[in-house]
């Protein structure tokens, strides 16, 4: 008879970290192996890298698998969770006047907010409202921050209108001398117009919805 000795073997124990990152940031995944027989070789399934660490920049939370093989040729694997904890900035706008707006915050997983209204004014409230001094297009930007300090931003443009002003002359001279030959109104601050002209007996002689209308005095 022959006596043989089989050396003890404890199976590998593979452990990985659990990175938490903001959306767009870089995460370093680290694997540590105990027991088994060193040296160990690694194979990250998502890109084929062979080190005990790997770098990813995910936009969403997900798992990454790594396989480890020891000197005895035994292979085991584990999954590492990379958690993306960034907020999502969202808001809607509602125009309540020519230059008055109400902004409703619909952000997800955020605690702190910063509003920039595009005219130099700011706010840190959850929801906000703003009145513009002048007409024009303005970029409204919302920064949303979560408890980990991750920040997301969103921007939309709003159009502030001037006050409604209309000037309508009370006379014109359609005589062909190219001076005041047509009758028309001028103004600002309106989004729709319709003009109807009637003679003294109530009969309609002219109608238009065109924003640059003019009447040359012709009946119908």
PDB file of C-alpha atoms in Angstrom:
ATOM      1  CA  UNK A   1       0.000   0.000   0.000  1.00  0.00           C
ATOM      2  CA  UNK A   2       1.065   3.587  -0.672  1.00  0.00           C
ATOM      3  CA  UNK A   3       0.086   6.536   1.464  1.00  0.00           C
ATOM      4  CA  UNK A   4      -0.601   9.768  -0.377  1.00  0.00           C
ATOM      5  CA  UNK A   5      -1.266  13.232   1.097  1.00  0.00           C
ATOM      6  CA  UNK A   6      -3.754  15.599  -0.553  1.00  0.00           C
ATOM      7  CA  UNK A   7      -3.078  19.226   0.459  1.00  0.00           C
ATOM      8  CA  UNK A   8      -6.051  21.067   1.886  1.00  0.00           C
ATOM      9  CA  UNK A   9      -7.994  23.326  -0.469  1.00  0.00           C
ATOM     10  CA  UNK A  10     -10.428  26.001   0.631  1.00  0.00           C
ATOM     11  CA  UNK A  11     -12.634  27.297  -2.191  1.00  0.00           C
ATOM     12  CA  UNK A  12     -12.135  30.853  -3.372  1.00  0.00           C
ATOM     13  CA  UNK A  13     -14.113  33.624  -1.743  1.00  0.00           C
ATOM     14  CA  UNK A  14     -14.558  36.553  -4.155  1.00  0.00           C
ATOM     15  CA  UNK A  15     -15.648  39.945  -2.891  1.00  0.00           C
ATOM     16  CA  UNK A  16     -16.223  43.195  -4.744  1.00  0.00           C
ATOM     17  CA  UNK A  17     -16.965  46.765  -3.762  1.00  0.00           C
ATOM     18  CA  UNK A  18     -20.257  48.532  -4.506  1.00  0.00           C
ATOM     19  CA  UNK A  19     -19.481  51.960  -6.020  1.00  0.00           C
ATOM     20  CA  UNK A  20     -22.064  54.762  -5.831  1.00  0.00           C
ATOM     21  CA  UNK A  21     -21.541  57.491  -8.392  1.00  0.00           C
ATOM     22  CA  UNK A  22     -23.296  60.437 -10.001  1.00  0.00           C
ATOM     23  CA  UNK A  23     -24.543  59.998 -13.538  1.00  0.00           C
ATOM     24  CA  UNK A  24     -21.649  60.463 -15.951  1.00  0.00           C
ATOM     25  CA  UNK A  25     -18.931  59.977 -13.312  1.00  0.00           C
ATOM     26  CA  UNK A  26     -16.321  57.186 -13.323  1.00  0.00           C
ATOM     27  CA  UNK A  27     -16.541  54.147 -11.012  1.00  0.00           C
ATOM     28  CA  UNK A  28     -13.621  51.874 -10.087  1.00  0.00           C
ATOM     29  CA  UNK A  29     -14.656  48.278  -9.419  1.00  0.00           C
ATOM     30  CA  UNK A  30     -12.268  46.339  -7.163  1.00  0.00           C
ATOM     31  CA  UNK A  31     -12.181  42.563  -6.623  1.00  0.00           C
ATOM     32  CA  UNK A  32     -10.442  40.812  -3.683  1.00  0.00           C
ATOM     33  CA  UNK A  33      -9.969  37.031  -3.467  1.00  0.00           C
ATOM     34  CA  UNK A  34      -9.281  34.957  -0.366  1.00  0.00           C
ATOM     35  CA  UNK A  35      -8.481  31.219  -0.062  1.00  0.00           C
ATOM     36  CA  UNK A  36      -8.064  29.226  -3.264  1.00  0.00           C
ATOM     37  CA  UNK A  37      -4.542  29.003  -4.710  1.00  0.00           C
ATOM     38  CA  UNK A  38      -2.815  32.139  -5.940  1.00  0.00           C
ATOM     39  CA  UNK A  39      -1.886  33.618  -8.307  1.00  0.00           C
ATOM     40  CA  UNK A  40      -5.298  34.490  -9.718  1.00  0.00           C
ATOM     41  CA  UNK A  41      -6.321  35.565 -13.200  1.00  0.00           C
ATOM     42  CA  UNK A  42      -9.322  37.782 -13.935  1.00  0.00           C
ATOM     43  CA  UNK A  43     -11.723  38.203 -16.831  1.00  0.00           C
ATOM     44  CA  UNK A  44     -14.211  41.081 -16.808  1.00  0.00           C
ATOM     45  CA  UNK A  45     -17.070  39.954 -19.010  1.00  0.00           C
ATOM     46  CA  UNK A  46     -18.151  43.418 -20.197  1.00  0.00           C
ATOM     47  CA  UNK A  47     -14.828  44.385 -21.844  1.00  0.00           C
ATOM     48  CA  UNK A  48     -12.411  41.440 -21.456  1.00  0.00           C
ATOM     49  CA  UNK A  49      -9.946  43.282 -19.179  1.00  0.00           C
ATOM     50  CA  UNK A  50      -7.759  41.040 -17.012  1.00  0.00           C
ATOM     51  CA  UNK A  51      -6.877  43.048 -13.897  1.00  0.00           C
ATOM     52  CA  UNK A  52      -8.312  42.931 -10.401  1.00  0.00           C
ATOM     53  CA  UNK A  53      -9.853  46.379 -11.042  1.00  0.00           C
ATOM     54  CA  UNK A  54     -11.950  47.811 -13.869  1.00  0.00           C
ATOM     55  CA  UNK A  55     -13.283  51.259 -14.766  1.00  0.00           C
ATOM     56  CA  UNK A  56     -16.799  52.054 -16.001  1.00  0.00           C
ATOM     57  CA  UNK A  57     -18.836  55.235 -16.572  1.00  0.00           C
ATOM     58  CA  UNK A  58     -22.451  54.095 -16.631  1.00  0.00           C
ATOM     59  CA  UNK A  59     -25.475  56.340 -16.989  1.00  0.00           C
ATOM     60  CA  UNK A  60     -27.737  53.905 -15.133  1.00  0.00           C
ATOM     61  CA  UNK A  61     -27.440  51.439 -12.248  1.00  0.00           C
ATOM     62  CA  UNK A  62     -26.278  47.973 -13.341  1.00  0.00           C
ATOM     63  CA  UNK A  63     -24.270  44.830 -12.597  1.00  0.00           C
ATOM     64  CA  UNK A  64     -20.844  43.855 -14.004  1.00  0.00           C
ATOM     65  CA  UNK A  65     -19.564  40.245 -13.943  1.00  0.00           C
ATOM     66  CA  UNK A  66     -15.956  39.158 -13.365  1.00  0.00           C
ATOM     67  CA  UNK A  67     -14.632  35.581 -13.504  1.00  0.00           C
ATOM     68  CA  UNK A  68     -11.618  34.554 -11.363  1.00  0.00           C
ATOM     69  CA  UNK A  69      -9.420  31.488 -12.011  1.00  0.00           C
ATOM     70  CA  UNK A  70      -6.836  30.268  -9.490  1.00  0.00           C
ATOM     71  CA  UNK A  71      -3.644  28.241  -9.859  1.00  0.00           C
ATOM     72  CA  UNK A  72      -5.596  24.966  -9.658  1.00  0.00           C
ATOM     73  CA  UNK A  73      -7.659  25.951 -12.703  1.00  0.00           C
ATOM     74  CA  UNK A  74     -10.821  26.399 -10.702  1.00  0.00           C
ATOM     75  CA  UNK A  75     -13.030  29.280 -11.885  1.00  0.00           C
ATOM     76  CA  UNK A  76     -15.678  31.185 -10.007  1.00  0.00           C
ATOM     77  CA  UNK A  77     -17.392  34.505 -10.680  1.00  0.00           C
ATOM     78  CA  UNK A  78     -19.209  37.339  -8.958  1.00  0.00           C
ATOM     79  CA  UNK A  79     -21.286  40.370  -9.934  1.00  0.00           C
ATOM     80  CA  UNK A  80     -20.516  43.917  -8.830  1.00  0.00           C
ATOM     81  CA  UNK A  81     -23.297  46.458  -8.521  1.00  0.00           C
ATOM     82  CA  UNK A  82     -22.514  50.007  -9.681  1.00  0.00           C
ATOM     83  CA  UNK A  83     -25.231  52.292  -8.397  1.00  0.00           C
ATOM     84  CA  UNK A  84     -25.930  55.548 -10.228  1.00  0.00           C
ATOM     85  CA  UNK A  85     -27.603  57.883  -7.759  1.00  0.00           C
ATOM     86  CA  UNK A  86     -27.939  61.103  -9.741  1.00  0.00           C
ATOM     87  CA  UNK A  87     -31.223  63.060  -9.712  1.00  0.00           C
ATOM     88  CA  UNK A  88     -33.299  63.891 -12.780  1.00  0.00           C
ATOM     89  CA  UNK A  89     -34.206  67.548 -13.250  1.00  0.00           C
ATOM     90  CA  UNK A  90     -37.638  68.257 -14.739  1.00  0.00           C
ATOM     91  CA  UNK A  91     -40.075  71.163 -14.763  1.00  0.00           C
ATOM     92  CA  UNK A  92     -42.973  72.608 -16.723  1.00  0.00           C
ATOM     93  CA  UNK A  93     -43.919  76.241 -17.331  1.00  0.00           C
ATOM     94  CA  UNK A  94     -47.317  77.945 -17.506  1.00  0.00           C
ATOM     95  CA  UNK A  95     -47.773  81.492 -18.756  1.00  0.00           C
ATOM     96  CA  UNK A  96     -50.270  83.449 -16.665  1.00  0.00           C
ATOM     97  CA  UNK A  97     -49.762  86.881 -18.229  1.00  0.00           C
ATOM     98  CA  UNK A  98     -47.860  88.668 -20.948  1.00  0.00           C
ATOM     99  CA  UNK A  99     -44.610  88.414 -18.962  1.00  0.00           C
ATOM    100  CA  UNK A 100     -45.689  86.278 -15.999  1.00  0.00           C
ATOM    101  CA  UNK A 101     -44.830  82.598 -15.612  1.00  0.00           C
ATOM    102  CA  UNK A 102     -45.364  79.802 -13.061  1.00  0.00           C
ATOM    103  CA  UNK A 103     -42.806  76.959 -12.990  1.00  0.00           C
ATOM    104  CA  UNK A 104     -43.743  73.550 -11.568  1.00  0.00           C
ATOM    105  CA  UNK A 105     -40.877  71.348 -10.404  1.00  0.00           C
ATOM    106  CA  UNK A 106     -41.197  67.661 -11.412  1.00  0.00           C
ATOM    107  CA  UNK A 107     -37.637  66.597 -10.573  1.00  0.00           C
ATOM    108  CA  UNK A 108     -36.913  63.061  -9.337  1.00  0.00           C
ATOM    109  CA  UNK A 109     -34.702  62.129  -6.333  1.00  0.00           C
ATOM    110  CA  UNK A 110     -33.547  65.677  -5.599  1.00  0.00           C
ATOM    111  CA  UNK A 111     -33.461  67.796  -2.426  1.00  0.00           C
ATOM    112  CA  UNK A 112     -32.006  71.180  -3.365  1.00  0.00           C
ATOM    113  CA  UNK A 113     -32.908  73.401  -6.308  1.00  0.00           C
ATOM    114  CA  UNK A 114     -31.538  76.485  -8.034  1.00  0.00           C
ATOM    115  CA  UNK A 115     -33.548  78.422 -10.628  1.00  0.00           C
ATOM    116  CA  UNK A 116     -31.993  80.768 -13.181  1.00  0.00           C
ATOM    117  CA  UNK A 117     -34.560  82.771 -15.131  1.00  0.00           C
ATOM    118  CA  UNK A 118     -32.301  84.125 -17.866  1.00  0.00           C
ATOM    119  CA  UNK A 119     -32.585  87.783 -16.873  1.00  0.00           C
ATOM    120  CA  UNK A 120     -30.220  87.736 -13.872  1.00  0.00           C
ATOM    121  CA  UNK A 121     -32.800  86.724 -11.246  1.00  0.00           C
ATOM    122  CA  UNK A 122     -32.556  83.398  -9.360  1.00  0.00           C
ATOM    123  CA  UNK A 123     -34.513  81.371  -6.811  1.00  0.00           C
ATOM    124  CA  UNK A 124     -33.940  78.359  -4.519  1.00  0.00           C
ATOM    125  CA  UNK A 125     -37.575  77.363  -3.928  1.00  0.00           C
ATOM    126  CA  UNK A 126     -38.995  74.005  -5.006  1.00  0.00           C
ATOM    127  CA  UNK A 127     -41.557  75.562  -7.346  1.00  0.00           C
ATOM    128  CA  UNK A 128     -41.201  79.095  -8.579  1.00  0.00           C
ATOM    129  CA  UNK A 129     -42.792  81.976 -10.446  1.00  0.00           C
ATOM    130  CA  UNK A 130     -41.301  84.946 -12.219  1.00  0.00           C
ATOM    131  CA  UNK A 131     -42.298  88.174 -13.938  1.00  0.00           C
ATOM    132  CA  UNK A 132     -40.049  89.594 -16.650  1.00  0.00           C
ATOM    133  CA  UNK A 133     -39.535  93.316 -16.970  1.00  0.00           C
ATOM    134  CA  UNK A 134     -39.072  93.227 -20.751  1.00  0.00           C
ATOM    135  CA  UNK A 135     -40.432  91.140 -23.594  1.00  0.00           C
ATOM    136  CA  UNK A 136     -38.295  88.566 -25.418  1.00  0.00           C
ATOM    137  CA  UNK A 137     -37.100  84.963 -25.251  1.00  0.00           C
ATOM    138  CA  UNK A 138     -35.498  83.814 -21.980  1.00  0.00           C
ATOM    139  CA  UNK A 139     -33.686  80.555 -21.063  1.00  0.00           C
ATOM    140  CA  UNK A 140     -35.012  79.168 -17.775  1.00  0.00           C
ATOM    141  CA  UNK A 141     -32.614  76.678 -16.148  1.00  0.00           C
ATOM    142  CA  UNK A 142     -33.199  74.379 -13.167  1.00  0.00           C
ATOM    143  CA  UNK A 143     -30.349  72.723 -11.238  1.00  0.00           C
ATOM    144  CA  UNK A 144     -31.464  69.771  -9.084  1.00  0.00           C
ATOM    145  CA  UNK A 145     -29.126  68.282  -6.441  1.00  0.00           C
ATOM    146  CA  UNK A 146     -29.552  65.108  -4.372  1.00  0.00           C
ATOM    147  CA  UNK A 147     -28.163  64.238  -0.902  1.00  0.00           C
ATOM    148  CA  UNK A 148     -24.973  62.800  -2.418  1.00  0.00           C
ATOM    149  CA  UNK A 149     -24.200  66.107  -4.127  1.00  0.00           C
ATOM    150  CA  UNK A 150     -25.013  64.867  -7.632  1.00  0.00           C
ATOM    151  CA  UNK A 151     -26.462  67.557  -9.920  1.00  0.00           C
ATOM    152  CA  UNK A 152     -28.659  67.388 -13.006  1.00  0.00           C
ATOM    153  CA  UNK A 153     -29.863  70.332 -15.056  1.00  0.00           C
ATOM    154  CA  UNK A 154     -32.624  71.081 -17.558  1.00  0.00           C
ATOM    155  CA  UNK A 155     -33.396  74.223 -19.603  1.00  0.00           C
ATOM    156  CA  UNK A 156     -36.384  75.470 -21.564  1.00  0.00           C
ATOM    157  CA  UNK A 157     -37.058  78.793 -23.309  1.00  0.00           C
ATOM    158  CA  UNK A 158     -40.069  80.987 -22.540  1.00  0.00           C
ATOM    159  CA  UNK A 159     -41.421  83.914 -24.537  1.00  0.00           C
ATOM    160  CA  UNK A 160     -42.417  87.054 -22.651  1.00  0.00           C
ATOM    161  CA  UNK A 161     -44.747  89.295 -24.644  1.00  0.00           C
ATOM    162  CA  UNK A 162     -45.120  93.074 -24.552  1.00  0.00           C
ATOM    163  CA  UNK A 163     -48.327  94.607 -23.245  1.00  0.00           C
ATOM    164  CA  UNK A 164     -51.166  94.845 -25.756  1.00  0.00           C
ATOM    165  CA  UNK A 165     -50.941  98.174 -27.575  1.00  0.00           C
ATOM    166  CA  UNK A 166     -52.893  99.005 -30.719  1.00  0.00           C
ATOM    167  CA  UNK A 167     -53.052 102.249 -32.720  1.00  0.00           C
ATOM    168  CA  UNK A 168     -55.868 102.676 -35.252  1.00  0.00           C
ATOM    169  CA  UNK A 169     -55.883 105.829 -37.410  1.00  0.00           C
ATOM    170  CA  UNK A 170     -59.205 107.557 -37.972  1.00  0.00           C
ATOM    171  CA  UNK A 171     -58.626 108.611 -41.591  1.00  0.00           C
ATOM    172  CA  UNK A 172     -56.707 107.822 -44.795  1.00  0.00           C
ATOM    173  CA  UNK A 173     -56.570 109.114 -48.373  1.00  0.00           C
ATOM    174  CA  UNK A 174     -56.865 106.372 -51.036  1.00  0.00           C
ATOM    175  CA  UNK A 175     -56.235 108.704 -53.976  1.00  0.00           C
ATOM    176  CA  UNK A 176     -53.214 106.991 -55.543  1.00  0.00           C
ATOM    177  CA  UNK A 177     -50.542 109.515 -54.495  1.00  0.00           C
ATOM    178  CA  UNK A 178     -48.717 106.827 -52.465  1.00  0.00           C
ATOM    179  CA  UNK A 179     -49.280 108.807 -49.243  1.00  0.00           C
ATOM    180  CA  UNK A 180     -51.690 107.228 -46.742  1.00  0.00           C
ATOM    181  CA  UNK A 181     -53.285 105.252 -49.573  1.00  0.00           C
ATOM    182  CA  UNK A 182     -54.230 102.317 -47.325  1.00  0.00           C
ATOM    183  CA  UNK A 183     -55.763 102.040 -43.890  1.00  0.00           C
ATOM    184  CA  UNK A 184     -54.307  99.671 -41.300  1.00  0.00           C
ATOM    185  CA  UNK A 185     -53.645  99.333 -37.577  1.00  0.00           C
ATOM    186  CA  UNK A 186     -50.296  98.800 -35.891  1.00  0.00           C
ATOM    187  CA  UNK A 187     -49.602  97.290 -32.482  1.00  0.00           C
ATOM    188  CA  UNK A 188     -47.751  94.777 -30.342  1.00  0.00           C
ATOM    189  CA  UNK A 189     -48.444  92.153 -27.718  1.00  0.00           C
ATOM    190  CA  UNK A 190     -51.106  90.216 -29.614  1.00  0.00           C
ATOM    191  CA  UNK A 191     -51.039  86.647 -30.913  1.00  0.00           C
ATOM    192  CA  UNK A 192     -54.187  86.750 -33.063  1.00  0.00           C
ATOM    193  CA  UNK A 193     -56.205  89.427 -34.834  1.00  0.00           C
ATOM    194  CA  UNK A 194     -59.287  89.689 -36.997  1.00  0.00           C
ATOM    195  CA  UNK A 195     -60.464  92.908 -38.656  1.00  0.00           C
ATOM    196  CA  UNK A 196     -63.997  93.492 -39.953  1.00  0.00           C
ATOM    197  CA  UNK A 197     -65.120  96.749 -41.557  1.00  0.00           C
ATOM    198  CA  UNK A 198     -68.755  97.756 -42.035  1.00  0.00           C
ATOM    199  CA  UNK A 199     -70.374 100.650 -43.836  1.00  0.00           C
ATOM    200  CA  UNK A 200     -72.851 102.935 -42.140  1.00  0.00           C
ATOM    201  CA  UNK A 201     -75.700 100.560 -43.008  1.00  0.00           C
ATOM    202  CA  UNK A 202     -74.060  97.592 -41.327  1.00  0.00           C
ATOM    203  CA  UNK A 203     -72.865  95.776 -44.461  1.00  0.00           C
ATOM    204  CA  UNK A 204     -69.444  94.186 -44.260  1.00  0.00           C
ATOM    205  CA  UNK A 205     -67.047  95.682 -46.808  1.00  0.00           C
ATOM    206  CA  UNK A 206     -63.716  94.179 -45.713  1.00  0.00           C
ATOM    207  CA  UNK A 207     -62.429  91.305 -43.586  1.00  0.00           C
ATOM    208  CA  UNK A 208     -58.930  89.962 -42.852  1.00  0.00           C
ATOM    209  CA  UNK A 209     -57.023  87.787 -40.372  1.00  0.00           C
ATOM    210  CA  UNK A 210     -53.602  88.455 -41.849  1.00  0.00           C
ATOM    211  CA  UNK A 211     -51.195  90.103 -39.366  1.00  0.00           C
ATOM    212  CA  UNK A 212     -50.021  92.644 -41.977  1.00  0.00           C
ATOM    213  CA  UNK A 213     -53.449  93.468 -43.415  1.00  0.00           C
ATOM    214  CA  UNK A 214     -54.307  96.801 -45.034  1.00  0.00           C
ATOM    215  CA  UNK A 215     -57.453  98.165 -46.755  1.00  0.00           C
ATOM    216  CA  UNK A 216     -57.332 100.262 -49.890  1.00  0.00           C
ATOM    217  CA  UNK A 217     -60.900 101.572 -49.580  1.00  0.00           C
ATOM    218  CA  UNK A 218     -62.452  99.131 -52.073  1.00  0.00           C
ATOM    219  CA  UNK A 219     -65.938  97.953 -51.180  1.00  0.00           C
ATOM    220  CA  UNK A 220     -65.692  94.117 -50.879  1.00  0.00           C
TER     221      UNK A 220
END
